[in-house]
C-alpha cells in the first residue's frame, strides 16, 4: 500500500477471492517449469531450480510482515485519517493482568485510544479485563486463538479453524466482532489471505515497531517508534511477552508515557483501527 492506504471497507465474507498477481504468476511459473521438464530434453534441472527459486521468493514474502505480495496488507492508515492527524497505537499479545491495566491508565491519562490485538485464549482467561479495554473506548482485534509458533506453516483449514475460533471467542467476551487481523510476528503464507477474505477480516501489520519483546532499553524502543513519525502511522508495542528493563519493569510502561507525550507535542491523535479505517 506504499505511503498511503485507500479508505477501508470490510471485505465481503463470500465471493471469489481475487488471487494477487504474485501468487498467480507463481502458479503459472510452476506450470511452465513442469512443461519444460517434461518436453525439453535435459532441461529438468533448470526447471527444478526455477521452482526452488520461486518457493524461496514466496517464503521471503511470508517472512516479511509488511509485504503486499501475498495479498492486501494495511501498513498505514488511509489518507483521510492522516489528514485528520490520526495515528494508530497497536498493542499485541495481551491481555496481561499485570501489565494491561497500567497501560489502560496511561492511555486514559493522555486521552488517547489504542487497538489491542489480543490472543483469544488470554481474553477468555481474563474476560473482565478484556471488557474493561472495550469499556474504556479501546478496540480488541484478532491475534489468533493461541498465538501458535507454527502459525505461518498452516494450510487453509488450519488458518480457518484458528482464526474463526478466535473470532467466536472474542465476540462472546466483548460483544464486538473484530474486523482486523494480525498474524503472530506478522508471518504468513499464500493461504492466509483467502481465509481472511471469507471471514470478513483485513490484515493489518504496522508502519514501524519498537521490538519491545526483546529490546530492554526504553529509549531505543521509543527512538524506533518515533523516527520520522507522522500522521497515518501504525505503531506496534506489546503488553504481552513484553521485555523487561534492567529494573524489571515491562518496557511498554516506560515507553508509552514518552510516546503519548510526543503525540501531543506533534499534534497527533491516537485512535482505534476501526475508527481510522471505517469510512465516515
Coordinates of C-alpha atoms in Angstrom, one line a residue:
X1 CA 0.0 0.0 0.0
X2 CA 3.0 2.3 -0.1
X3 CA 2.9 5.5 1.9
X4 CA -0.9 5.7 1.9
X5 CA -3.8 3.4 2.1
X6 CA -7.2 3.6 0.4
X7 CA -10.2 4.1 2.6
X8 CA -11.0 0.7 4.2
X9 CA -14.3 -1.2 3.8
X10 CA -14.7 -4.6 5.4
X11 CA -14.1 -7.3 2.8
X12 CA -17.1 -9.4 1.8
X13 CA -17.3 -12.8 3.6
X14 CA -18.2 -14.5 0.3
X15 CA -17.4 -14.4 -3.3
X16 CA -14.3 -15.4 -5.3
X17 CA -11.0 -14.5 -3.8
X18 CA -9.0 -12.3 -6.3
X19 CA -5.6 -14.0 -6.0
X20 CA -2.8 -11.5 -6.1
X21 CA -0.7 -11.1 -9.2
X22 CA 2.4 -12.5 -7.5
X23 CA 0.6 -15.7 -6.5
X24 CA -1.0 -16.2 -9.9
X25 CA 2.4 -15.6 -11.5
X26 CA 3.9 -18.2 -9.2
X27 CA 1.3 -20.8 -10.2
X28 CA 2.0 -20.1 -13.9
X29 CA 5.7 -20.3 -13.2
X30 CA 5.2 -23.9 -11.8
X31 CA 3.2 -24.9 -14.9
X32 CA 5.8 -23.6 -17.2
X33 CA 8.6 -25.3 -15.3
X34 CA 6.7 -28.6 -15.4
X35 CA 6.2 -28.3 -19.2
X36 CA 9.8 -27.6 -19.7
X37 CA 10.8 -30.6 -17.5
X38 CA 8.5 -32.9 -19.5
X39 CA 9.1 -31.7 -23.0
X40 CA 12.6 -30.2 -23.2
X41 CA 15.3 -33.0 -23.1
X42 CA 17.8 -32.4 -20.3
X43 CA 16.1 -29.3 -19.0
X44 CA 14.6 -30.7 -15.8
X45 CA 17.5 -29.4 -13.5
X46 CA 16.8 -25.9 -14.8
X47 CA 13.1 -26.4 -14.3
X48 CA 13.6 -27.7 -10.7
X49 CA 15.9 -24.7 -9.9
X50 CA 13.2 -22.3 -11.2
X51 CA 10.6 -23.9 -8.9
X52 CA 13.0 -23.7 -5.9
X53 CA 13.7 -20.1 -6.6
X54 CA 10.0 -19.3 -6.8
X55 CA 9.4 -21.1 -3.4
X56 CA 12.3 -19.0 -1.9
X57 CA 10.6 -15.8 -3.1
X58 CA 7.2 -16.9 -1.7
X59 CA 8.9 -17.8 1.6
X60 CA 10.7 -14.4 1.7
X61 CA 7.3 -12.6 1.1
X62 CA 5.7 -14.6 4.0
X63 CA 8.6 -13.7 6.3
X64 CA 8.3 -10.0 5.6
X65 CA 5.4 -8.7 7.7
X66 CA 4.9 -5.6 5.6
X67 CA 4.9 -7.3 2.3
X68 CA 2.0 -6.8 -0.1
X69 CA 2.9 -9.7 -2.4
X70 CA 0.6 -12.3 -0.8
X71 CA -2.5 -10.2 -0.5
X72 CA -3.8 -6.9 0.9
X73 CA -1.9 -5.7 4.0
X74 CA -2.5 -2.4 5.7
X75 CA 0.7 -0.8 6.8
X76 CA -0.6 2.8 7.2
X77 CA -3.9 4.4 7.9
X78 CA -6.0 5.8 5.0
X79 CA -5.3 9.3 3.6
X80 CA -8.4 10.6 5.3
X81 CA -7.2 9.5 8.7
X82 CA -3.8 11.0 8.1
X83 CA -5.4 14.3 7.1
X84 CA -7.2 14.3 10.5
X85 CA -3.7 13.9 12.1
X86 CA -4.5 10.4 13.4
X87 CA -2.2 7.5 14.1
X88 CA -2.8 4.0 15.5
X89 CA -1.1 2.7 18.6
X90 CA -1.5 -1.1 18.4
X91 CA -0.6 -3.4 21.4
X92 CA -0.1 -7.1 20.9
X93 CA -0.2 -10.4 22.8
X94 CA -2.4 -9.5 25.8
X95 CA -4.3 -9.0 27.8
X96 CA -1.9 -9.4 30.7
X97 CA -3.4 -8.7 34.1
X98 CA 0.0 -7.5 35.4
X99 CA 0.6 -5.0 32.6
X100 CA -2.6 -4.2 30.7
X101 CA -4.4 -2.3 33.5
X102 CA -1.4 0.1 33.8
X103 CA -1.4 0.5 30.0
X104 CA -5.1 1.5 30.2
X105 CA -4.4 4.0 32.9
X106 CA -1.6 5.6 30.9
X107 CA -3.8 5.9 27.8
X108 CA -6.6 7.4 29.9
X109 CA -4.2 9.9 31.5
X110 CA -3.2 11.2 28.0
X111 CA -6.7 10.9 26.4
X112 CA -5.6 8.6 23.7
X113 CA -7.0 5.4 22.3
X114 CA -5.4 2.1 21.2
X115 CA -6.1 -1.1 19.4
X116 CA -5.3 -4.3 21.3
X117 CA -4.5 -7.3 19.1
X118 CA -5.4 -9.9 21.7
X119 CA -4.8 -13.7 21.9
X120 CA -8.3 -15.0 22.3
X121 CA -7.4 -17.7 24.9
X122 CA -6.0 -14.9 27.1
X123 CA -9.2 -12.9 26.6
X124 CA -11.1 -15.9 27.6
X125 CA -8.9 -16.3 30.7
X126 CA -9.3 -12.7 31.7
X127 CA -12.8 -11.7 30.4
X128 CA -13.3 -8.8 32.9
X129 CA -10.0 -7.2 31.8
X130 CA -11.0 -7.6 28.1
X131 CA -14.3 -6.0 28.7
X132 CA -12.6 -3.1 30.5
X133 CA -10.4 -2.5 27.5
X134 CA -13.6 -2.0 25.4
X135 CA -15.4 -0.1 28.1
X136 CA -12.6 2.5 28.2
X137 CA -13.0 3.2 24.5
X138 CA -10.3 1.0 23.0
X139 CA -10.6 -1.8 20.5
X140 CA -9.9 -5.5 20.6
X141 CA -8.9 -7.2 17.4
X142 CA -8.0 -10.8 16.3
X143 CA -4.4 -12.0 17.0
X144 CA -5.4 -15.7 16.7
X145 CA -6.7 -18.1 19.4
X146 CA -3.4 -19.4 20.7
X147 CA -0.5 -17.4 19.1
X148 CA 0.9 -20.7 17.7
X149 CA 4.6 -20.6 16.8
X150 CA 3.9 -22.7 13.7
X151 CA 1.1 -20.4 12.5
X152 CA 2.8 -19.4 9.2
X153 CA 3.0 -23.1 8.3
X154 CA -0.7 -23.8 8.5
X155 CA -2.8 -24.5 5.4
X156 CA -6.3 -23.2 4.6
X157 CA -8.1 -25.5 7.1
X158 CA -5.7 -24.7 9.9
X159 CA -6.0 -20.9 9.3
X160 CA -9.8 -21.1 9.1
X161 CA -10.0 -23.1 12.4
X162 CA -7.6 -20.9 14.3
X163 CA -8.9 -17.5 13.2
X164 CA -12.6 -18.3 13.3
X165 CA -12.3 -19.8 16.8
X166 CA -10.6 -16.6 17.9
X167 CA -13.4 -14.6 16.3
X168 CA -16.0 -16.5 18.2
X169 CA -14.2 -16.3 21.5
X170 CA -13.6 -12.5 21.2
X171 CA -17.2 -11.9 20.2
X172 CA -18.5 -13.9 23.1
X173 CA -16.4 -12.0 25.7
X174 CA -16.5 -8.4 24.3
X175 CA -19.8 -8.4 22.3
X176 CA -17.8 -6.9 19.3
X177 CA -16.7 -8.9 16.2
X178 CA -13.2 -8.0 15.1
X179 CA -12.7 -6.6 11.6
X180 CA -8.8 -6.7 11.7
X181 CA -6.4 -9.5 12.0
X182 CA -2.6 -9.6 12.7
X183 CA -0.6 -12.8 12.3
X184 CA 1.8 -13.8 15.1
X185 CA 5.1 -12.0 14.4
X186 CA 3.4 -10.9 11.1
X187 CA 4.4 -14.2 9.4
X188 CA 2.1 -15.9 6.9
X189 CA 1.9 -17.8 3.7
X190 CA -0.3 -17.5 0.5
X191 CA -3.2 -19.4 2.0
X192 CA -4.0 -16.8 4.7
X193 CA -5.5 -14.0 2.5
X194 CA -8.4 -16.1 1.1
X195 CA -9.3 -17.2 4.7
X196 CA -9.3 -13.6 5.9
X197 CA -11.5 -12.7 2.9
X198 CA -14.1 -15.4 3.8
X199 CA -14.1 -14.3 7.4
X200 CA -14.6 -10.6 6.6
X201 CA -11.2 -9.6 8.1
X202 CA -8.4 -7.4 6.8
X203 CA -4.8 -8.0 7.5
X204 CA -3.0 -5.1 9.4
X205 CA 0.7 -5.0 10.1
X206 CA 2.4 -1.8 11.0
X207 CA 4.5 1.2 9.8
X208 CA 7.1 0.7 12.5
X209 CA 7.7 -1.4 15.6
X210 CA 9.9 -1.0 18.7
X211 CA 10.9 -4.7 19.0
X212 CA 9.9 -4.4 22.6
X213 CA 9.6 -8.1 23.1
X214 CA 13.4 -8.3 23.1
X215 CA 14.8 -4.8 23.5
X216 CA 15.1 -3.9 27.2
X217 CA 16.1 -0.2 26.7
X218 CA 13.1 2.1 26.6
X219 CA 15.0 4.9 24.9
X220 CA 15.9 2.6 22.0
X221 CA 12.3 1.4 21.6
X222 CA 11.0 4.9 21.6
X223 CA 13.5 6.0 19.0
X224 CA 12.4 3.2 16.7
X225 CA 8.8 4.2 17.1
X226 CA 9.2 7.9 16.6
X227 CA 11.8 8.1 13.9
X228 CA 10.1 10.1 11.1
X229 CA 6.8 9.8 13.0
X230 CA 3.9 11.3 11.0
X231 CA 0.2 11.2 10.7
X232 CA -1.2 7.9 9.4
X233 CA 1.5 5.7 11.0
X234 CA 0.6 2.4 12.7
X235 CA 2.9 1.7 15.7
X236 CA 3.4 -1.7 17.4
X237 CA 4.0 -2.3 21.1
X238 CA 3.4 -5.3 23.4
X239 CA 1.6 -5.7 26.7
X240 CA 2.0 -9.5 26.5
X241 CA 5.5 -11.1 26.1
X242 CA 7.0 -7.6 26.9
X243 CA 10.7 -7.4 27.6
X244 CA 11.7 -6.0 31.0
X245 CA 14.0 -3.1 31.7
X246 CA 17.1 -3.5 33.9
X247 CA 14.8 -2.6 36.8
X248 CA 12.4 -5.4 35.9
X249 CA 9.6 -3.1 34.6
X250 CA 7.8 -4.0 31.3
X251 CA 9.3 -1.9 28.6
X252 CA 5.9 -0.7 27.3
X253 CA 5.2 1.0 30.7
X254 CA 8.4 3.1 30.3
X255 CA 7.9 3.8 26.6
X256 CA 4.2 4.6 26.4
X257 CA 4.2 7.8 28.5
X258 CA 7.0 9.3 26.4
X259 CA 5.3 8.2 23.2
X260 CA 2.0 9.7 24.2
X261 CA 3.7 13.0 25.1
X262 CA 5.4 13.0 21.7
X263 CA 2.0 12.6 20.1
X264 CA 0.7 15.6 22.0
X265 CA 3.7 17.7 21.0
X266 CA 3.3 16.8 17.4
X267 CA -0.4 17.4 17.3
X268 CA -1.3 13.8 16.6
X269 CA -4.2 11.8 17.9
X270 CA -4.2 8.1 18.6
X271 CA -7.4 6.4 17.5
X272 CA -8.6 2.8 17.2
X273 CA -8.2 1.0 13.9
X274 CA -12.0 0.7 13.4
X275 CA -12.3 4.4 13.8
X276 CA -9.5 5.1 11.4
X277 CA -10.3 2.5 8.8
X278 CA -14.1 2.7 8.6
X279 CA -15.4 5.4 6.2
X280 CA -17.2 8.2 8.0

